[in-house]
């Protein structure tokens, strides 16, 4: 965030008290905070009763092996049954679960009864392919109903899934499959993107040529494009799933049975496999989805615009909403296909009442034309959510006025892949939010802003965001690396979880999340580590050394800017820069493509050899340079300034 944007943000003190009519009908009442303060565990225990358990728990929380938590110890449940079957059993089989909006405009409605059949068929098919409880299944699919069915089928048979965003490269997929040692990969022939098709199976073919654990690739036919086929390894979804029996007896698993692994970027070059388990995760995702979105399952139409490849898709498309028996829209395509008001057309068409999206999307719509949504009837909307990055007050205000008719409450929800569920957010009908602040921790959650020594800061001061008490949906570790979990999250200060974010506490003790303070960038709400992009760059033969920083970007929050030293005789030029950007896209995925690559003769380093990213950020953001006296060679910055060769921006 630029200094200007930051100071605007911190001077924002308008509040938006709840509308009395909304307040009257709101799911939560103000006393919920007090109730949770009296006993945090009793509060979560009460929320766990929202789910159907085959066996009750003996202990709500076991924290004796901290920081490894166990929630609802002794309890047993089946997550998929909770998300699907129990609604059918309660007589809601005819309720629409998914309204699938294809990019082409075709719509398919899937009821809970139909979803149950599909999940059971997929569970039977996976069992037939030799998948047993505990085996890992990788899912690399576009936003189509089969993606949700595949996740639920894995949950049903106790096989943890590892969903890999379909925009990631073959290389990124390969490393995630190998880390989790997945037995099966579920993918599609391709996906629709802006009116044409993009292959997916080809990336899987490339990835699985180096993944010894993979026995089967299960392929959904989506685009109908030709694919290469290995008859020993590949099977069609329509041949093994659609023909399988819809009868499947679900087994209950312990509350701590692994539900999924989701890879996310950290400060090193290797993504971390964040592990989530069943009972606590489902309790918190279900409760927060009900409370934060004020969900009225019998009448709301909910739409979360995330992709299932990210944690938002896991927690607030699949698990939380379906556990609550929601009716929701899922959209396959891009916001500008076939026109820039497609989302508003979808809201109008399906009478969406609750919309959950990211600030980058909101800013993009503002750029496309603040009046574009005016041509659509958005009067069905009654609540708006934001997630993934700080929302600037201008975007907040436009979201409220331009989309929410100046009446919808906005919930700015702070959480992470690691937290599994929303942690800090206004509660609609209770909180009077300030535009740009995520406000206060939810009931049952404890968060604080602390200084360098780990002491809570006084109102009006900035510091680091930490979580002091275990919470039900918390990560249970990093797949295959116990120590990395302790080192990454629990080592900075004793007994607190450090989220990696900087934050400010305002005079009223509301939390303003300012963004990452580590080497993780946030580009359009997606986490990318500087080291990952650096590793991708130095894997190109022309590159000797690379340093990457996230520079403030009006549209995407941060943009990736790379400083590159070339090897030997390479002289740079437009062509090489284009090639390097393409190389990063190939190694990681198009989302990691640097906005700008600057060829430089040297990098600014301290005497101990550490790259001074702060100075590079100053260059990238075209600011006057800060203090250069700690550099081993202070003249380096002159060399950099003189030798800069910037490539044109491109947000692809
Ligand atoms: O920096 C914070 C930012 O996104 C990071 C988590 O990214 P990820 O694990 O990919 O999950 C994103 C979706 C939950 C956080 O460390 N972030 C997330 N939500 C907000 C936010 N920053 C400010 N305000 C938010 N509401």
XYZ file of C-alpha atoms and ligand atoms in Angstrom:
678
model
C 0.000 0.000 0.000
C 1.386 3.443 -0.855
C 2.023 5.902 1.973
C -0.801 8.121 0.707
C -3.282 5.273 0.604
C -2.188 4.234 4.072
C -2.649 7.628 5.602
C -6.085 7.972 3.923
C -7.025 4.621 5.344
C -5.960 5.513 8.856
C -7.834 8.787 8.812
C -11.095 7.115 7.960
C -13.453 7.455 10.918
C -16.921 7.305 9.413
C -19.054 4.554 10.921
C -22.078 2.817 9.464
C -24.437 1.732 12.230
C -26.710 -1.196 11.400
C -30.007 -0.436 9.743
C -32.743 -0.991 12.411
C -34.749 -3.311 10.169
C -31.680 -5.443 9.498
C -30.734 -5.407 13.162
C -34.141 -6.702 14.160
C -33.881 -9.746 11.924
C -30.142 -10.360 12.373
C -28.967 -13.874 13.264
C -26.644 -12.626 15.969
C -27.317 -10.272 18.845
C -24.747 -8.132 20.649
C -24.675 -10.399 23.714
C -22.915 -13.077 21.671
C -19.565 -11.460 22.496
C -20.195 -11.638 26.184
C -21.447 -15.182 25.977
C -18.203 -16.233 24.273
C -16.102 -14.337 26.789
C -17.647 -16.199 29.708
C -16.426 -19.484 28.238
C -14.730 -19.718 24.885
C -14.877 -23.504 24.854
C -18.542 -23.587 25.879
C -19.252 -21.133 23.053
C -17.579 -23.339 20.455
C -19.172 -26.414 21.929
C -22.557 -24.829 21.379
C -21.639 -24.048 17.768
C -20.430 -27.636 17.215
C -23.963 -28.772 18.037
C -25.066 -27.191 14.777
C -23.501 -30.242 13.105
C -24.615 -33.869 13.063
C -22.205 -36.058 15.038
C -22.224 -39.839 15.042
C -20.457 -39.830 18.407
C -20.238 -36.889 20.788
C -16.907 -35.562 22.079
C -15.362 -36.150 25.497
C -13.276 -33.000 25.511
C -13.844 -29.720 23.642
C -10.183 -28.734 23.364
C -6.965 -30.541 24.116
C -4.136 -27.987 24.063
C -1.708 -30.062 26.117
C 0.554 -30.601 23.107
C 0.513 -26.919 22.061
C 0.777 -25.607 19.415
C -0.859 -28.798 18.134
C -4.542 -28.494 18.996
C -7.200 -31.183 19.104
C -10.823 -30.068 19.112
C -13.873 -32.137 19.975
C -11.713 -35.039 21.053
C -13.505 -38.370 20.860
C -16.223 -36.979 18.545
C -16.887 -38.634 15.192
C -18.667 -37.277 12.135
C -18.716 -37.418 8.370
C -18.134 -34.010 6.819
C -19.850 -34.792 3.505
C -22.916 -36.172 5.266
C -23.077 -32.925 7.207
C -22.871 -30.906 4.000
C -25.342 -32.920 1.951
C -27.147 -35.996 3.291
C -28.474 -34.523 6.488
C -30.286 -31.782 4.557
C -31.918 -34.428 2.368
C -32.813 -36.420 5.483
C -34.386 -33.259 6.923
C -36.721 -33.061 3.931
C -34.761 -30.452 1.978
C -33.796 -32.723 -0.926
C -35.609 -30.469 -3.378
C -33.796 -27.336 -2.234
C -31.306 -26.079 -4.822
C -27.748 -26.461 -3.570
C -25.807 -25.221 -6.596
C -26.829 -22.864 -9.359
C -24.089 -23.393 -11.864
C -23.632 -20.496 -14.265
C -21.419 -21.610 -17.138
C -19.312 -19.039 -18.915
C -21.505 -19.616 -21.969
C -24.574 -18.486 -19.982
C -26.030 -21.989 -19.632
C -27.397 -22.622 -16.161
C -27.718 -25.898 -14.303
C -29.487 -26.226 -10.964
C -28.482 -29.061 -8.686
C -30.688 -29.917 -5.716
C -29.378 -31.381 -2.469
C -30.888 -34.759 -3.437
C -29.102 -34.669 -6.777
C -25.865 -33.519 -5.133
C -26.115 -36.450 -2.740
C -26.346 -38.879 -5.658
C -23.402 -37.240 -7.417
C -21.213 -37.308 -4.292
C -22.109 -40.925 -3.566
C -21.324 -41.914 -7.152
C -17.966 -40.165 -6.988
C -17.229 -41.755 -3.603
C -17.981 -45.188 -5.034
C -15.849 -44.477 -8.093
C -12.878 -43.330 -6.001
C -13.214 -46.419 -3.820
C -13.270 -48.488 -6.999
C -10.010 -46.835 -8.038
C -8.434 -48.082 -4.813
C -8.650 -44.886 -2.779
C -9.016 -45.616 0.936
C -9.292 -43.340 3.970
C -6.067 -41.444 4.474
C -4.984 -41.555 0.788
C -4.455 -38.133 -0.763
C -6.291 -37.019 -3.900
C -5.157 -34.011 -5.944
C -7.889 -31.938 -7.609
C -7.010 -29.664 -10.529
C -10.345 -28.511 -11.900
C -12.073 -25.351 -13.108
C -15.134 -23.920 -11.345
C -17.598 -26.597 -12.360
C -19.952 -28.646 -10.158
C -17.682 -31.695 -10.410
C -15.014 -29.766 -8.472
C -17.330 -29.508 -5.474
C -18.542 -33.071 -5.937
C -14.934 -34.309 -6.045
C -14.044 -32.498 -2.810
C -17.117 -33.826 -1.019
C -16.529 -37.355 -2.317
C -13.006 -37.267 -0.873
C -14.377 -35.993 2.435
C -16.989 -38.716 2.419
C -14.429 -41.518 2.189
C -11.892 -39.795 4.446
C -9.317 -39.185 1.702
C -7.779 -35.729 2.240
C -7.905 -33.644 -0.919
C -5.288 -31.253 -2.144
C -6.925 -28.789 -4.518
C -4.464 -27.029 -6.797
C -5.710 -23.827 -8.469
C -6.215 -24.619 -12.157
C -4.243 -21.483 -13.060
C -1.066 -22.957 -11.596
C 1.537 -24.437 -13.925
C 2.370 -28.110 -14.463
C 5.503 -27.568 -12.397
C 3.552 -26.132 -9.449
C 1.105 -29.022 -9.707
C 3.920 -31.578 -9.816
C 5.589 -30.278 -6.664
C 2.286 -30.236 -4.760
C 1.367 -33.764 -5.900
C 4.776 -35.041 -4.822
C 4.752 -33.304 -1.462
C 1.367 -34.842 -0.599
C 2.108 -38.126 -2.463
C -1.315 -38.091 -4.066
C -2.612 -41.377 -5.425
C -5.209 -39.957 -7.812
C -5.436 -36.670 -9.716
C -8.875 -35.384 -10.729
C -8.843 -32.948 -13.631
C -10.718 -31.936 -16.793
C -9.811 -31.972 -20.460
C -9.792 -28.193 -20.340
C -11.600 -25.098 -19.189
C -13.503 -22.239 -20.777
C -11.802 -18.877 -20.575
C -13.028 -15.722 -22.275
C -14.932 -17.601 -24.928
C -12.176 -20.028 -25.867
C -10.793 -23.154 -24.281
C -7.593 -23.714 -22.353
C -6.117 -27.165 -21.852
C -5.769 -28.647 -18.357
C -5.120 -32.317 -18.985
C -1.904 -31.458 -20.845
C -0.490 -29.822 -17.701
C -1.462 -32.885 -15.687
C 0.260 -35.131 -18.248
C 3.409 -33.057 -17.890
C 3.201 -33.045 -14.093
C 2.473 -36.736 -13.577
C 5.377 -37.823 -15.718
C 7.391 -37.022 -12.567
C 5.031 -38.075 -9.781
C 5.632 -41.699 -8.762
C 2.692 -41.793 -6.333
C -0.024 -41.144 -8.947
C -1.846 -44.296 -10.058
C -4.885 -42.803 -11.768
C -5.901 -39.578 -13.509
C -9.670 -39.098 -13.461
C -10.764 -36.715 -16.232
C -13.987 -34.703 -16.508
C -15.013 -33.965 -20.096
C -15.751 -30.254 -20.075
C -14.568 -28.644 -23.317
C -14.534 -31.715 -25.567
C -11.077 -30.800 -26.819
C -8.720 -33.617 -27.824
C -6.458 -34.920 -25.091
C -3.639 -37.418 -25.085
C -4.618 -40.566 -23.269
C -2.702 -43.147 -21.292
C -5.077 -46.127 -21.077
C -3.112 -47.593 -18.189
C -3.533 -44.485 -16.077
C -6.381 -42.275 -17.340
C -10.110 -42.795 -16.820
C -13.071 -40.625 -17.830
C -15.336 -39.240 -15.125
C -18.422 -40.002 -17.241
C -17.342 -43.630 -17.532
C -16.533 -44.344 -13.898
C -18.432 -41.763 -11.852
C -21.640 -41.169 -13.788
C -22.168 -44.931 -14.113
C -21.434 -45.729 -10.448
C -24.106 -46.557 -7.907
C -25.630 -43.599 -6.048
C -25.905 -45.768 -2.927
C -23.042 -45.241 -0.520
C -22.890 -45.903 3.180
C -20.840 -43.160 4.791
C -18.537 -43.913 7.665
C -17.916 -41.487 10.527
C -14.341 -40.318 11.093
C -12.700 -38.854 14.191
C -13.057 -35.083 14.575
C -9.322 -34.744 13.958
C -9.301 -36.822 10.766
C -7.455 -34.845 8.046
C -9.927 -33.173 5.673
C -7.597 -31.425 3.279
C -4.173 -30.050 2.528
C -3.984 -26.690 0.804
C -0.671 -25.289 -0.367
C 0.109 -21.663 0.253
C 3.149 -19.482 -0.192
C 5.425 -18.761 2.709
C 8.665 -16.882 2.987
C 10.711 -19.699 1.459
C 10.637 -21.027 -2.091
C 8.630 -24.143 -1.154
C 4.878 -23.758 -0.641
C 3.572 -25.105 2.648
C 0.912 -27.807 2.750
C -1.527 -26.381 5.284
C -3.357 -29.213 7.011
C -6.965 -28.895 8.122
C -9.038 -31.492 9.935
C -12.753 -32.174 10.222
C -14.862 -31.357 13.293
C -13.376 -28.046 14.434
C -12.959 -26.792 10.892
C -16.561 -27.530 9.960
C -17.834 -26.018 13.214
C -16.111 -22.697 12.663
C -16.738 -22.443 8.913
C -20.425 -23.249 9.425
C -20.914 -20.874 12.341
C -19.013 -17.964 10.754
C -20.851 -18.424 7.486
C -24.160 -18.257 9.330
C -23.213 -15.349 11.619
C -21.003 -13.147 9.429
C -23.243 -13.426 6.353
C -26.455 -13.424 8.405
C -27.455 -16.476 6.431
C -31.137 -17.310 6.112
C -30.736 -20.630 4.349
C -34.404 -20.926 3.387
C -34.473 -17.667 1.438
C -30.947 -16.447 0.640
C -29.074 -16.914 -2.614
C -25.408 -16.727 -1.775
C -22.550 -16.109 -4.192
C -18.880 -16.271 -3.317
C -16.821 -15.376 -6.371
C -13.638 -17.165 -5.252
C -12.174 -20.191 -6.981
C -12.132 -23.540 -5.174
C -8.348 -23.468 -5.645
C -8.064 -20.998 -2.743
C -9.058 -21.309 0.877
C -12.041 -18.995 0.393
C -13.440 -21.537 -2.053
C -12.893 -24.360 0.433
C -14.388 -22.656 3.480
C -17.017 -20.363 1.961
C -18.160 -22.200 -1.155
C -17.897 -25.817 -0.139
C -17.800 -26.536 3.587
C -19.359 -23.650 5.523
C -22.218 -22.872 3.114
C -23.147 -26.470 2.333
C -23.050 -27.406 6.026
C -25.671 -24.673 6.420
C -27.836 -25.959 3.560
C -27.391 -22.862 1.435
C -28.502 -22.195 -2.129
C -25.517 -20.760 -3.947
C -24.325 -19.589 -7.336
C -21.062 -20.834 -8.757
C -19.706 -19.133 -11.852
C -17.262 -20.728 -14.234
C -15.960 -17.727 -16.118
C -14.254 -14.366 -15.955
C -16.012 -11.128 -14.899
C -15.644 -9.582 -18.365
C -17.081 -12.366 -20.492
C -18.887 -11.589 -22.657
C -19.105 -8.054 -21.212
C -17.865 -6.121 -18.212
C -21.160 -6.247 -16.348
C -21.448 -10.039 -16.369
C -21.415 -10.279 -12.574
C -24.277 -7.811 -12.240
C -26.205 -9.699 -14.851
C -25.698 -12.860 -12.745
C -26.861 -11.097 -9.564
C -29.984 -9.941 -11.399
C -30.626 -13.293 -13.085
C -30.376 -15.417 -9.931
C -31.595 -12.787 -7.449
C -28.385 -13.070 -5.409
C -28.820 -11.796 -1.843
C -25.346 -12.276 -0.314
C -22.205 -11.486 -2.309
C -18.653 -12.255 -1.148
C -15.705 -11.027 -3.201
C -12.249 -9.401 -3.108
C -11.221 -5.723 -3.105
C -9.237 -6.165 -6.332
C -12.427 -7.133 -8.117
C -14.233 -4.126 -6.665
C -11.472 -1.752 -7.795
C -11.473 -3.323 -11.248
C -15.216 -2.723 -11.598
C -14.749 0.885 -10.514
C -12.165 1.272 -13.264
C -14.439 -0.339 -15.835
C -17.131 2.204 -15.074
C -18.696 3.126 -11.769
C -22.132 3.382 -13.414
C -22.044 0.081 -15.282
C -23.974 -1.828 -12.579
C -26.755 0.799 -12.692
C -28.267 -0.948 -15.702
C -29.010 -4.042 -13.630
C -31.485 -4.737 -10.875
C -29.328 -5.389 -7.834
C -32.137 -4.843 -5.340
C -32.035 -8.490 -4.240
C -28.675 -7.904 -2.509
C -28.850 -7.520 1.244
C -25.243 -8.026 2.424
C -21.782 -7.685 0.877
C -18.513 -9.303 1.963
C -14.876 -8.567 1.270
C -11.822 -10.796 1.726
C -8.202 -11.332 0.805
C -6.577 -7.928 1.199
C -7.137 -4.610 2.859
C -10.082 -2.781 1.293
C -9.442 0.916 0.762
C -12.239 3.236 1.936
C -12.970 4.442 -1.640
C -13.617 0.886 -2.794
C -15.624 0.182 0.376
C -17.820 3.229 -0.259
C -18.413 2.389 -3.902
C -19.181 -1.238 -2.995
C -21.799 0.005 -0.538
C -23.313 2.668 -2.794
C -22.721 1.369 -6.311
C -23.554 -2.267 -5.561
C -25.304 -2.304 -2.202
C -27.804 0.508 -2.807
C -26.396 2.310 0.242
C -28.191 -0.092 2.536
C -26.298 -3.377 2.494
C -23.980 -3.948 5.442
C -20.408 -4.731 4.408
C -18.395 -7.375 6.214
C -14.641 -6.991 5.745
C -13.418 -10.420 6.790
C -9.823 -11.043 7.825
C -8.508 -14.571 7.873
C -5.934 -16.803 6.184
C -5.433 -20.237 4.650
C -3.957 -21.156 8.017
C -6.850 -19.905 10.126
C -9.307 -21.928 8.012
C -12.202 -19.607 8.771
C -13.025 -15.954 9.372
C -11.357 -14.528 12.502
C -11.840 -10.758 12.451
C -14.941 -9.167 10.972
C -17.885 -6.960 11.761
C -21.059 -8.836 12.675
C -23.950 -7.556 10.568
C -26.751 -6.062 12.572
C -24.420 -5.658 15.547
C -21.252 -3.808 14.519
C -21.089 -0.283 13.151
C -18.140 -0.762 10.781
C -15.646 1.830 9.580
C -14.762 1.599 5.884
C -11.385 -0.158 5.655
C -11.315 -1.802 9.072
C -11.991 -5.481 9.737
C -13.030 -4.214 13.178
C -12.820 -6.764 16.020
C -12.198 -10.481 16.563
C -15.309 -12.635 16.272
C -16.793 -14.125 19.441
C -14.662 -17.066 20.568
C -11.560 -15.645 18.874
C -8.764 -13.699 20.470
C -6.557 -11.403 18.432
C -4.230 -8.570 19.393
C -1.830 -6.087 17.896
C 1.569 -6.348 19.591
C 4.887 -4.499 19.465
C 8.367 -5.877 18.749
C 8.500 -7.446 22.208
C 5.107 -9.109 21.899
C 3.359 -6.664 24.246
C -0.120 -5.465 23.209
C -0.011 -1.921 21.813
C -2.203 0.837 23.181
C -5.090 2.143 21.017
C -3.800 4.445 18.315
C -0.652 2.386 17.677
C 0.586 -0.050 15.077
C 2.294 -3.409 15.378
C 1.910 -7.056 14.461
C -1.313 -9.033 14.349
C -1.270 -12.122 16.579
C -3.778 -14.716 17.745
C -3.410 -15.726 21.367
C -5.783 -18.636 21.824
C -6.370 -21.773 19.733
C -9.482 -21.741 17.551
C -11.483 -24.648 16.099
C -10.576 -24.195 12.394
C -6.890 -23.558 12.997
C -4.365 -25.394 10.883
C -3.148 -28.552 12.550
C 0.298 -28.300 11.037
C 2.253 -28.257 7.801
C 2.001 -31.507 5.904
C 5.062 -33.625 6.608
C 6.899 -30.932 8.561
C 6.030 -30.528 12.225
C 8.983 -28.310 12.989
C 8.261 -25.881 10.154
C 4.830 -25.295 11.662
C 6.325 -24.384 15.031
C 9.087 -22.264 13.506
C 6.850 -20.392 11.075
C 3.930 -19.482 13.288
C 4.775 -19.960 16.955
C 8.365 -18.857 17.387
C 8.393 -15.100 17.162
C 6.860 -14.647 20.614
C 6.110 -17.391 23.144
C 2.687 -19.053 22.918
C 1.116 -16.790 20.302
C 0.387 -17.385 16.639
C 1.977 -14.773 14.406
C -0.083 -14.241 11.299
C 2.562 -12.383 9.248
C 0.440 -9.239 8.998
C 1.044 -5.738 10.244
C -1.957 -3.975 11.791
C -2.997 -0.855 13.599
C -5.321 -0.521 16.546
C -7.386 2.652 16.274
C -8.531 4.817 19.169
C -11.669 2.678 19.509
C -9.581 -0.534 19.548
C -10.677 -1.579 16.065
C -8.138 -3.510 14.004
C -6.901 -2.170 10.654
C -4.962 -4.868 8.827
C -2.235 -3.197 6.796
C -0.757 -6.154 4.911
C 2.119 -8.586 5.135
C 5.277 -7.715 6.984
C 7.194 -10.740 5.695
C 8.423 -11.663 2.222
C 4.985 -12.667 1.083
C 3.302 -10.519 -1.572
C -0.436 -10.128 -1.941
C -1.325 -9.725 -5.598
C -5.067 -9.430 -6.253
C -5.659 -11.190 -2.940
C -3.373 -14.081 -3.891
C -0.335 -14.937 -1.825
C 2.927 -15.280 -3.673
C 6.321 -15.418 -2.031
C 9.167 -13.245 -3.275
C 11.504 -16.239 -2.964
C 9.339 -18.420 -5.194
C 9.455 -15.844 -7.989
C 13.194 -15.337 -7.447
C 13.779 -19.103 -7.726
C 11.755 -19.195 -10.920
C 13.808 -16.331 -12.388
C 17.214 -17.805 -11.542
C 16.174 -21.106 -13.096
C 16.364 -19.288 -16.461
C 19.810 -19.678 -18.071
C 20.225 -15.928 -18.688
C 19.725 -14.967 -15.050
C 22.554 -14.821 -12.512
C 20.719 -13.279 -9.579
C 17.239 -11.928 -8.866
C 15.483 -9.964 -6.140
C 11.716 -9.559 -6.089
C 9.566 -7.075 -4.206
C 5.856 -6.368 -3.992
C 5.286 -2.748 -4.999
C 2.090 -0.820 -4.249
C -0.413 -1.142 -7.086
C -3.671 0.781 -7.261
C -5.538 -2.077 -8.814
C -4.030 -5.326 -7.547
C -2.899 -4.162 -4.078
C 0.649 -5.168 -4.860
C 2.420 -5.803 -8.153
C 5.456 -8.021 -8.588
C 8.619 -6.119 -9.487
C 11.812 -8.061 -10.181
C 15.393 -6.829 -10.262
C 17.570 -9.129 -12.306
C 21.312 -9.440 -12.867
C 22.078 -11.206 -16.113
C 24.771 -13.784 -16.714
C 27.859 -13.143 -18.860
C 27.175 -11.510 -22.198
C 23.404 -11.243 -21.942
C 22.431 -7.643 -22.533
C 18.733 -7.701 -21.778
C 16.257 -5.888 -24.018
C 12.500 -6.176 -24.464
C 12.645 -9.655 -25.901
C 14.496 -11.167 -22.977
C 12.255 -9.398 -20.474
C 9.175 -10.810 -22.191
C 10.807 -14.225 -22.172
C 11.594 -13.985 -18.451
C 8.039 -13.002 -17.591
C 6.790 -15.946 -19.638
C 9.288 -18.175 -17.874
C 7.904 -17.254 -14.444
C 4.361 -17.898 -15.700
C 5.478 -21.301 -16.929
C 7.228 -22.177 -13.673
C 4.512 -20.987 -11.260
C 1.457 -19.764 -13.163
C 0.312 -16.540 -14.862
C -0.598 -14.949 -11.503
C 3.087 -14.848 -10.581
C 4.197 -13.059 -13.780
C 6.159 -9.959 -12.740
C 4.478 -6.667 -13.578
C 7.903 -5.251 -14.277
C 11.420 -6.615 -14.654
C 14.365 -4.278 -14.247
C 17.770 -5.393 -15.465
C 20.390 -4.090 -13.051
C 24.176 -4.422 -12.741
C 24.131 -4.971 -8.957
C 21.739 -5.533 -6.062
C 21.835 -3.533 -2.854
C 23.212 -5.766 -0.107
C 24.201 -5.271 3.476
C 27.701 -6.208 4.634
C 26.353 -9.607 5.646
C 25.061 -10.154 2.103
C 21.346 -9.663 2.785
C 19.436 -7.940 -0.020
C 17.881 -4.670 1.145
C 14.409 -5.045 -0.264
C 13.286 -1.802 1.311
C 15.502 0.131 -1.109
C 14.285 -1.898 -4.045
C 10.716 -1.136 -3.032
C 11.627 2.558 -2.971
C 12.879 2.245 -6.556
C 9.856 0.199 -7.636
C 7.465 2.718 -6.117
C 9.491 5.637 -7.503
C 10.185 7.108 -4.111
C 13.238 8.889 -2.851
C 15.691 6.389 -1.513
C 15.788 5.812 2.215
C 18.926 5.387 4.267
C 21.646 3.666 2.213
C 24.454 3.800 4.773
C 24.088 0.155 5.814
C 24.874 -1.001 2.292
C 28.172 -2.800 1.769
C 28.629 -0.540 -1.254
C 26.497 2.626 -1.104
C 27.260 3.477 -4.756
C 25.231 0.458 -5.877
C 22.005 2.436 -5.798
C 23.431 4.960 -8.279
C 24.360 2.120 -10.568
C 20.838 0.705 -10.311
C 19.168 4.042 -10.945
C 21.352 4.653 -13.998
C 21.012 1.175 -15.452
C 17.282 0.655 -15.163
C 15.513 -0.814 -18.122
C 11.855 -1.164 -17.369
C 9.474 -3.351 -19.292
C 5.945 -2.209 -20.084
C 3.356 -3.298 -17.502
C 0.996 -6.180 -18.172
C -1.385 -7.670 -15.695
C -1.875 -10.990 -17.429
O -2.387 -10.392 4.513
C -3.640 -10.919 4.879
C -4.550 -10.898 3.670
O -4.434 -12.175 3.068
C -3.538 -13.003 3.812
C -4.016 -14.413 3.790
O -3.965 -14.868 2.478
P -4.549 -16.291 2.121
O -4.015 -17.320 3.048
O -4.310 -16.519 0.671
O -6.081 -16.190 2.398
C -6.832 -15.222 1.721
C -8.307 -15.437 1.967
C -8.686 -15.597 3.389
C -3.528 -12.402 5.185
O -2.368 -12.737 5.906
N -5.949 -10.657 4.038
C -6.964 -11.550 4.027
N -8.126 -10.950 4.339
C -7.853 -9.649 4.598
C -6.458 -9.471 4.410
N -5.878 -8.279 4.617
C -6.659 -7.258 5.017
N -7.990 -7.348 5.190
C -8.640 -8.523 4.992
N -9.959 -8.590 5.150
